């Protein structure tokens, strides 16, 4: 699905080769500043390699228009952007941009429940906490249902119990729908429990890659 070929990004990342198979959950762990977020940003074409190439389904990312790529590969960043005035506006933003039919309110309420956000659709989005914004953005992505989910610390602003619930829910969804999930997490426990493969980064390099089934 994703293939990295002699990839370098400035002086901060160096990945000679990396292949990520579809329908897997891959977790990235490693110290702060080790390059985990940079890997996700490369996969979503927010940044491009300064050397080498990245392929998605056999096609060089350089040749895939960003908008097209981001319909298939969606990233939830640590500080997601909110859209419009209300919880609903932000939840359906992707449908509005893509001019697609907006799901019924019941579907939207079910999604709020799934991401553990106890808010009404009409509630203002500006007053949400960091963790609530993150869960709302998560709901937005789950509704759009891309092929690949890139999660950068999807639970960084959550307490431990909610974090475990959310990551478990994501893993279940991804497996049920046969999607691919690539997740950066500070939680080694979650990385081990839910990752089919665990990739450990240090100083911009892959230090270690383990499959849970080996
Ligand atoms: N565009 C850039 N230009 C220069 N340096 C950068 C750039 N982006 C990131 N860095 C640096 O590269 C290193 C890796 O950053 P990255 O955000 O990938 O780390 P991380 O492993 O995700 O860290 P954290 O766990 O703290 O989020 C950091 O030292 C960061 O300051």
XYZ file of N, CA and C and ligand atoms in Angstrom:
673
model
N 0.838 -1.203 0.000
C 0.000 0.000 0.000
C 0.874 1.255 0.000
N 1.681 1.421 1.089
C 2.694 2.478 1.102
C 4.076 1.847 0.986
N 4.889 2.392 0.106
C 6.280 1.953 0.006
C 7.185 3.178 0.063
N 8.135 3.167 0.982
C 9.143 4.223 1.084
C 10.427 3.688 0.448
N 11.006 4.511 -0.400
C 12.198 4.103 -1.127
C 13.303 5.149 -0.947
N 14.278 4.849 -0.139
C 15.400 5.782 0.099
C 14.943 7.181 0.478
N 13.967 7.247 1.365
C 13.379 8.551 1.693
C 14.214 9.296 2.730
N 14.455 10.575 2.401
C 15.035 11.478 3.398
C 14.165 12.717 3.451
N 14.019 13.275 4.652
C 13.363 14.565 4.778
C 14.292 15.478 5.574
N 14.788 16.485 4.869
C 15.782 17.404 5.460
C 16.825 16.582 6.214
N 17.182 17.075 7.401
C 18.152 16.285 8.176
C 17.447 15.535 9.294
N 16.109 15.489 9.205
C 15.399 14.967 10.371
C 14.855 13.545 10.193
N 14.833 13.044 8.958
C 14.275 11.705 8.772
C 15.023 10.961 7.682
N 15.257 9.683 7.915
C 15.929 8.861 6.914
C 15.342 7.452 6.976
N 14.600 7.089 5.921
C 13.985 5.751 5.883
C 14.361 5.078 4.557
N 15.370 4.189 4.579
C 15.825 3.553 3.345
C 14.722 2.715 2.694
N 14.001 1.947 3.513
C 12.858 1.226 2.950
C 11.837 0.898 4.021
N 10.583 0.990 3.598
C 9.471 0.695 4.508
C 8.277 0.330 3.644
N 7.675 -0.816 3.921
C 6.470 -1.215 3.201
C 5.352 -1.401 4.207
N 4.213 -0.811 3.913
C 3.052 -0.970 4.789
C 1.942 -1.667 4.011
N 1.530 -2.790 4.540
C 0.526 -3.621 3.854
C -0.880 -3.125 4.178
N -1.822 -3.325 3.243
C -3.198 -2.917 3.522
C -3.856 -3.779 4.600
N -4.905 -3.232 5.166
C -5.745 -3.931 6.165
C -4.988 -4.287 7.436
N -3.940 -3.500 7.709
C -3.177 -3.735 8.934
C -3.288 -2.527 9.858
N -3.037 -2.748 11.117
C -2.890 -1.637 12.054
C -1.407 -1.538 12.394
N -0.836 -0.391 12.060
C 0.585 -0.149 12.296
C 0.694 0.920 13.371
N 1.464 0.663 14.387
C 1.634 1.705 15.399
C 3.081 2.183 15.405
N 3.239 3.505 15.542
C 4.562 4.115 15.634
C 4.789 4.584 17.060
N 5.892 4.148 17.639
C 6.248 4.624 18.971
C 7.668 5.193 18.920
N 8.032 5.901 19.975
C 9.383 6.478 20.022
C 9.358 7.799 20.763
N 10.535 8.246 21.148
C 10.639 9.456 21.958
C 10.103 10.673 21.207
N 9.790 11.695 21.967
C 9.367 12.960 21.389
C 10.464 13.478 20.464
N 10.071 13.897 19.272
C 11.059 14.429 18.328
C 11.764 13.362 17.495
N 11.328 12.099 17.594
C 12.026 11.031 16.863
C 11.599 10.932 15.401
N 10.561 11.681 15.013
C 10.190 11.727 13.592
C 8.869 11.062 13.249
N 8.102 10.682 14.250
C 6.852 9.942 14.005
C 5.839 10.768 13.208
N 5.626 12.004 13.661
C 4.670 12.871 12.969
C 5.125 13.154 11.545
N 6.425 13.308 11.379
C 6.981 13.589 10.046
C 6.628 12.456 9.073
N 6.675 11.215 9.536
C 6.324 10.072 8.668
C 4.862 10.205 8.216
N 3.967 10.517 9.149
C 2.545 10.647 8.783
C 2.334 11.805 7.800
N 3.026 12.904 8.044
C 2.848 14.081 7.165
C 3.349 13.778 5.751
N 4.383 12.960 5.657
C 4.861 12.545 4.333
C 3.802 11.696 3.625
N 3.169 10.795 4.384
C 2.176 9.895 3.776
C 0.931 10.643 3.310
N 0.691 11.799 3.911
C -0.493 12.579 3.542
C -0.131 13.733 2.602
N 1.141 13.764 2.195
C 1.650 14.777 1.264
C 1.504 16.209 1.794
N 1.554 16.335 3.117
C 1.580 17.678 3.704
C 2.992 18.220 3.482
N 3.956 17.282 3.512
C 5.330 17.597 3.129
C 5.779 16.521 2.130
N 6.843 16.804 1.391
C 7.346 15.832 0.415
C 8.793 15.497 0.726
N 9.229 14.282 0.387
C 10.616 13.903 0.680
C 11.589 14.863 -0.009
N 12.704 15.162 0.645
C 13.737 15.960 -0.017
C 14.599 15.043 -0.892
N 14.600 13.737 -0.546
C 15.234 12.735 -1.413
C 14.400 11.468 -1.387
N 14.451 10.699 -2.468
C 13.748 9.422 -2.513
C 12.279 9.583 -2.864
N 11.551 8.453 -2.816
C 10.147 8.474 -3.248
C 9.262 7.658 -2.319
N 7.997 8.060 -2.306
C 6.981 7.296 -1.567
C 5.902 6.892 -2.572
N 5.518 5.629 -2.527
C 4.487 5.129 -3.444
C 3.233 4.750 -2.671
N 2.079 5.052 -3.267
C 0.812 4.606 -2.697
C 0.115 3.766 -3.756
N -0.155 2.515 -3.440
C -0.713 1.577 -4.415
C 0.053 1.622 -5.741
N 1.371 1.656 -5.629
C 2.223 1.586 -6.816
C 2.442 2.906 -7.535
N 1.788 3.957 -7.079
C 1.932 5.243 -7.771
C 2.729 6.223 -6.913
N 3.665 6.909 -7.537
C 4.499 7.878 -6.827
C 3.622 9.030 -6.319
N 3.752 9.335 -5.037
C 2.931 10.419 -4.456
C 3.124 11.739 -5.217
N 4.318 11.916 -5.796
C 4.581 13.158 -6.558
C 3.565 13.318 -7.685
N 3.062 12.175 -8.187
C 2.161 12.227 -9.344
C 0.686 12.226 -8.938
N 0.416 12.004 -7.657
C -0.991 11.970 -7.225
C -1.363 13.354 -6.687
N -2.397 14.004 -7.254
C -2.797 15.299 -6.712
C -3.180 15.167 -5.231
N -2.774 16.158 -4.415
C -2.993 16.087 -2.970
C -4.454 15.815 -2.617
N -5.357 16.493 -3.306
C -6.783 16.349 -2.975
C -7.244 14.915 -3.207
N -6.774 14.356 -4.303
C -7.149 12.974 -4.621
C -6.594 12.014 -3.558
N -5.339 12.216 -3.203
C -4.717 11.353 -2.193
C -5.467 11.449 -0.867
N -5.812 12.683 -0.495
C -6.416 12.893 0.833
C -7.868 12.442 0.916
N -8.455 12.044 -0.217
C -9.769 11.392 -0.150
C -9.618 9.951 0.285
N -8.453 9.396 -0.019
C -8.220 7.978 0.312
C -7.438 7.826 1.609
N -6.587 8.809 1.865
C -5.692 8.740 3.024
C -5.958 9.974 3.878
N -6.595 9.780 5.031
C -6.960 10.951 5.842
C -6.195 10.973 7.144
N -5.772 12.176 7.503
C -4.962 12.321 8.709
C -5.709 13.098 9.780
N -5.673 12.558 10.980
C -6.164 13.305 12.145
C -4.943 13.843 12.869
N -4.803 15.175 12.864
C -3.612 15.750 13.476
C -3.851 16.008 14.966
N -2.792 16.403 15.647
C -2.916 16.615 17.092
C -3.791 17.815 17.425
N -3.786 18.812 16.551
C -4.624 20.002 16.781
C -5.519 20.225 15.573
N -6.597 19.434 15.462
C -7.406 19.512 14.242
C -8.156 20.841 14.101
N -8.409 21.193 12.857
C -9.107 22.434 12.540
C -10.619 22.198 12.654
N -11.328 23.181 13.184
C -12.793 23.111 13.239
C -13.371 23.954 12.099
N -14.564 23.612 11.668
C -15.200 24.354 10.568
C -16.573 24.840 11.007
N -16.979 26.009 10.515
C -18.325 26.517 10.760
C -18.559 26.895 12.209
N -19.853 26.975 12.565
C -20.228 27.479 13.881
C -20.532 26.364 14.871
N -21.182 25.331 14.371
C -21.731 24.324 15.276
C -20.972 23.002 15.194
N -21.277 22.149 16.178
C -20.737 20.789 16.178
C -21.093 20.101 14.860
N -22.338 20.288 14.427
C -22.777 19.654 13.176
C -21.949 20.150 11.983
N -21.757 21.486 11.886
C -20.972 22.039 10.761
C -19.608 21.359 10.664
N -18.982 21.193 11.824
C -17.633 20.635 11.816
C -17.645 19.143 11.505
N -18.697 18.471 11.977
C -18.799 17.025 11.753
C -19.025 16.696 10.276
N -19.779 17.546 9.593
C -20.137 17.246 8.198
C -19.264 17.995 7.190
N -18.204 18.663 7.682
C -17.406 19.523 6.797
C -16.953 18.789 5.533
N -16.523 17.543 5.682
C -16.034 16.792 4.523
C -17.108 16.598 3.469
N -18.345 16.383 3.919
C -19.462 16.189 2.977
C -19.767 17.492 2.258
N -19.660 18.602 3.010
C -19.922 19.913 2.411
C -18.884 20.186 1.325
N -17.596 19.958 1.652
C -16.531 20.219 0.673
C -16.691 19.345 -0.573
N -17.044 18.099 -0.341
C -17.130 17.159 -1.475
C -18.511 17.182 -2.122
N -19.366 18.079 -1.645
C -20.738 18.219 -2.168
C -21.452 16.870 -2.206
N -21.295 16.140 -1.107
C -21.960 14.844 -1.014
C -23.178 14.964 -0.100
N -24.071 13.991 -0.216
C -25.294 14.016 0.602
C -24.929 13.936 2.091
N -25.471 14.867 2.851
C -25.157 14.928 4.277
C -25.959 13.859 5.033
N -25.308 13.095 5.894
C -26.033 12.038 6.620
C -27.133 12.620 7.518
N -28.129 11.800 7.815
C -29.217 12.218 8.709
C -28.664 12.521 10.100
N -29.418 13.373 10.829
C -28.979 13.738 12.176
C -28.784 12.505 13.064
N -29.624 11.488 12.866
C -29.477 10.290 13.706
C -28.105 9.628 13.505
N -27.678 9.591 12.256
C -26.351 9.023 11.947
C -25.269 9.864 12.644
N -25.474 11.185 12.631
C -24.481 12.077 13.241
C -24.461 11.901 14.761
N -25.655 11.755 15.355
C -25.689 11.521 16.809
C -25.046 10.178 17.166
N -25.274 9.166 16.338
C -24.635 7.866 16.590
C -23.112 8.010 16.549
N -22.643 8.856 15.627
C -21.193 9.057 15.525
C -20.661 9.796 16.762
N -21.415 10.795 17.233
C -20.969 11.505 18.443
C -20.858 10.524 19.607
N -21.803 9.591 19.655
C -21.762 8.602 20.728
C -20.530 7.694 20.561
N -20.272 7.330 19.325
C -19.142 6.445 19.053
C -17.816 7.070 19.490
N -17.679 8.385 19.273
C -16.428 9.052 19.672
C -16.529 9.648 21.083
N -17.564 9.239 21.807
C -17.744 9.631 23.224
C -17.809 11.142 23.402
N -18.568 11.810 22.526
C -18.713 13.260 22.641
C -20.161 13.576 23.013
N -20.327 14.012 24.256
C -21.688 14.258 24.748
C -22.074 15.702 24.460
N -22.372 15.988 23.206
C -22.766 17.341 22.790
C -23.952 17.225 21.864
N -24.672 18.375 21.709
C -25.744 18.432 20.720
C -25.177 18.946 19.408
N -25.839 18.582 18.329
C -25.354 19.017 17.012
C -25.356 20.535 16.875
N -26.285 21.209 17.597
C -26.376 22.675 17.478
C -25.379 23.387 18.380
N -24.721 22.686 19.273
C -23.803 23.347 20.207
C -22.689 24.073 19.452
N -22.240 25.219 20.006
C -21.152 25.941 19.323
C -19.848 25.160 19.414
N -19.070 25.233 18.331
C -17.854 24.420 18.258
C -16.673 25.136 18.930
N -16.797 26.470 19.025
C -15.675 27.274 19.538
C -15.303 26.981 20.982
N -16.282 26.524 21.759
C -16.018 26.351 23.193
C -15.547 24.936 23.561
N -15.398 24.065 22.572
C -14.987 22.691 22.888
C -13.546 22.661 23.406
N -13.281 21.716 24.279
C -11.909 21.545 24.794
C -11.046 20.880 23.711
N -9.743 20.838 23.954
C -8.831 20.207 22.985
C -9.214 18.768 22.691
N -9.496 18.014 23.749
C -9.855 16.597 23.589
C -11.178 16.436 22.856
N -12.125 17.352 23.133
C -13.426 17.282 22.448
C -13.281 17.597 20.960
N -12.442 18.571 20.655
C -12.207 18.905 19.233
C -11.586 17.720 18.508
N -10.680 17.065 19.203
C -10.015 15.917 18.592
C -11.022 14.801 18.310
N -11.935 14.564 19.268
C -12.934 13.512 19.067
C -13.922 13.884 17.961
N -14.247 15.187 17.879
C -15.150 15.640 16.818
C -14.492 15.429 15.449
N -13.213 15.779 15.356
C -12.498 15.589 14.080
C -12.379 14.101 13.741
N -12.268 13.292 14.771
C -12.222 11.845 14.570
C -13.550 11.359 13.974
N -14.648 11.873 14.523
C -15.976 11.527 14.002
C -16.119 11.945 12.545
N -15.601 13.124 12.238
C -15.648 13.644 10.856
C -14.941 12.679 9.900
N -13.775 12.186 10.315
C -13.015 11.279 9.452
C -13.711 9.919 9.343
N -14.219 9.420 10.475
C -14.891 8.112 10.440
C -16.114 8.148 9.518
N -16.817 9.268 9.494
C -17.980 9.391 8.606
C -17.551 9.327 7.138
N -16.379 9.908 6.854
C -15.904 9.938 5.458
C -15.337 8.585 5.024
N -14.881 7.797 6.014
C -14.517 6.408 5.768
C -13.465 6.209 4.654
N -12.269 6.777 4.844
C -11.219 6.622 3.821
C -10.617 5.211 3.831
N -9.688 4.957 2.892
C -9.014 3.650 2.859
C -7.985 3.542 3.977
N -7.303 4.671 4.221
C -6.231 4.674 5.219
C -6.477 5.782 6.241
N -6.385 5.420 7.492
C -6.483 6.392 8.581
C -5.094 6.649 9.135
N -4.707 7.928 9.161
C -3.445 8.304 9.796
C -3.800 9.046 11.077
N -3.446 8.480 12.187
C -3.794 9.094 13.468
C -2.542 9.525 14.206
N -2.450 10.837 14.476
C -1.320 11.338 15.250
C -1.785 11.535 16.683
N -1.428 10.610 17.536
C -1.838 10.679 18.943
C -3.328 10.979 19.043
N -4.187 10.052 18.587
C -5.618 10.356 18.548
C -6.194 10.595 19.929
N -5.434 10.267 20.932
C -5.985 10.346 22.276
C -5.108 11.166 23.201
N -4.281 12.060 22.625
C -3.320 12.779 23.460
C -3.994 13.655 24.507
N -5.202 14.145 24.184
C -5.852 15.059 25.120
C -6.908 14.346 25.973
N -6.789 13.034 26.074
C -7.822 12.275 26.796
C -7.278 11.648 28.067
N -8.189 11.388 29.005
C -7.774 10.636 30.186
C -7.567 9.175 29.774
N -6.914 8.423 30.644
C -6.487 7.075 30.266
C -7.631 6.151 29.860
N -8.722 6.256 30.615
C -9.838 5.347 30.361
C -10.488 5.643 29.007
N -10.728 6.926 28.726
C -11.328 7.310 27.444
C -10.375 6.967 26.308
N -9.088 7.175 26.544
C -8.076 6.872 25.534
C -8.166 5.401 25.101
N -8.232 4.525 26.078
C -8.297 3.091 25.783
C -9.583 2.783 24.998
N -10.696 3.367 25.435
C -11.981 3.140 24.752
C -11.929 3.591 23.300
N -11.370 4.785 23.105
C -11.331 5.362 21.750
C -10.424 4.541 20.837
N -9.254 4.174 21.328
C -8.342 3.408 20.484
C -8.939 2.036 20.162
N -9.592 1.433 21.136
C -10.219 0.131 20.893
C -11.322 0.261 19.834
N -12.126 1.312 19.975
C -13.206 1.548 19.011
C -12.631 1.718 17.598
N -11.535 2.517 17.497
C -10.911 2.745 16.185
C -10.405 1.436 15.589
N -9.720 0.661 16.427
C -9.160 -0.600 15.950
C -10.287 -1.526 15.476
N -11.375 -1.594 16.242
C -12.506 -2.453 15.860
C -13.111 -2.008 14.524
N -13.300 -0.696 14.390
C -13.885 -0.143 13.155
C -13.020 -0.482 11.940
N -11.728 -0.236 12.118
C -10.795 -0.418 11.007
C -10.753 -1.889 10.571
N -10.757 -2.783 11.557
C -10.728 -4.219 11.236
C -12.039 -4.642 10.572
N -13.155 -4.163 11.124
C -14.468 -4.541 10.586
C -14.619 -4.090 9.133
N -14.128 -2.882 8.851
C -14.293 -2.332 7.500
C -13.125 -2.674 6.582
N -12.181 -3.460 7.086
C -11.009 -3.860 6.303
C -10.242 -2.652 5.765
N -9.977 -1.701 6.655
C -9.198 -0.526 6.294
C -7.806 -0.646 6.900
N -6.998 0.376 6.637
C -5.632 0.399 7.160
C -5.526 1.552 8.146
N -4.840 1.301 9.243
C -4.691 2.375 10.236
C -3.233 2.499 10.625
N -2.732 3.709 10.559
C -1.351 3.969 10.934
C -1.405 5.003 12.051
N -0.978 4.593 13.214
C -1.206 5.426 14.392
C 0.071 5.705 15.162
N 0.286 6.991 15.429
C 1.359 7.388 16.332
C 0.774 7.445 17.732
N 1.407 6.809 18.663
C 0.888 6.884 20.027
C 2.024 6.917 21.044
N 1.790 7.631 22.141
C 2.787 7.638 23.213
C 2.562 6.431 24.121
N 1.405 5.771 23.931
C 1.052 4.671 24.811
C 1.599 3.345 24.272
N 2.673 2.864 24.890
C 3.264 1.599 24.442
C 2.268 0.469 24.597
N 1.464 0.541 25.666
C 0.457 -0.490 25.917
C -0.502 -0.588 24.754
N -1.036 0.564 24.320
C -1.993 0.578 23.207
C -1.316 0.118 21.917
N -0.069 0.548 21.730
C 0.664 0.157 20.519
C 0.783 -1.371 20.444
N 1.062 -1.986 21.568
C 1.229 -3.451 21.615
C -0.112 -4.165 21.468
N -1.131 -3.629 22.138
C -2.428 -4.320 22.131
C -3.088 -4.284 20.760
N -2.996 -3.143 20.089
C -3.779 -2.982 18.863
C -2.961 -3.042 17.585
N -1.650 -2.858 17.686
C -0.840 -2.864 16.466
C -0.588 -4.276 15.966
N -0.858 -4.525 14.674
C -0.392 -5.776 14.077
C 1.122 -5.717 13.977
N 1.601 -4.482 13.742
C 3.042 -4.260 13.712
C 3.365 -3.010 14.501
N 4.494 -3.054 15.180
C 4.915 -1.928 16.001
C 6.259 -1.444 15.467
N 6.302 -0.164 15.089
C 7.534 0.401 14.542
C 8.081 1.401 15.546
N 9.320 1.183 15.937
C 9.918 2.076 16.924
C 10.890 3.016 16.227
N 10.702 4.319 16.473
C 11.555 5.332 15.849
C 12.524 5.919 16.870
N 13.712 6.291 16.392
C 14.664 7.034 17.217
C 15.515 7.880 16.288
N 15.670 9.137 16.637
C 16.516 10.064 15.855
C 16.236 10.025 14.361
N 14.972 10.022 13.984
C 14.618 10.092 12.571
C 14.819 8.803 11.801
N 15.062 7.710 12.520
C 15.260 6.423 11.835
C 14.390 5.347 12.463
N 14.141 4.293 11.671
C 13.420 3.158 12.232
C 14.414 2.289 12.984
N 14.175 2.157 14.275
C 15.103 1.433 15.137
C 14.745 -0.049 15.131
N 13.445 -0.312 15.011
C 12.976 -1.660 15.246
C 11.561 -1.783 14.686
N 11.291 -2.943 14.073
C 9.944 -3.180 13.582
C 9.552 -4.601 13.949
N 8.447 -4.727 14.630
C 8.043 -6.045 15.105
C 6.625 -6.351 14.676
N 6.409 -7.600 14.309
C 5.052 -8.039 14.052
C 4.568 -8.752 15.304
N 3.304 -8.526 15.636
C 2.760 -9.144 16.845
C 2.707 -10.661 16.709
N 2.681 -11.124 15.465
C 2.418 -12.548 15.252
C 3.683 -13.375 15.081
N 4.832 -12.701 15.201
C 6.077 -13.452 15.014
C 6.435 -14.238 16.258
N 9.634 21.227 8.754
C 10.586 21.006 9.661
N 11.768 21.630 9.574
C 12.750 21.423 10.474
N 12.620 20.600 11.532
C 11.459 19.952 11.682
C 10.381 20.118 10.766
N 9.355 19.339 11.177
C 9.771 18.713 12.301
N 11.035 19.080 12.610
C 11.859 18.536 13.709
O 12.066 17.166 13.417
C 12.034 16.372 14.591
C 10.969 15.283 14.464
O 9.672 15.862 14.604
P 8.338 15.012 14.680
O 7.222 15.970 14.905
O 8.245 14.123 13.504
O 8.588 14.142 15.992
P 7.598 13.205 16.806
O 8.310 11.906 16.953
O 6.265 13.162 16.157
O 7.525 13.946 18.194
P 6.308 14.098 19.262
O 6.134 12.738 19.875
O 6.865 15.096 20.237
O 5.115 14.598 18.518
C 11.808 17.344 15.733
O 13.055 17.638 16.300
C 11.197 18.564 15.059
O 11.503 19.742 15.770
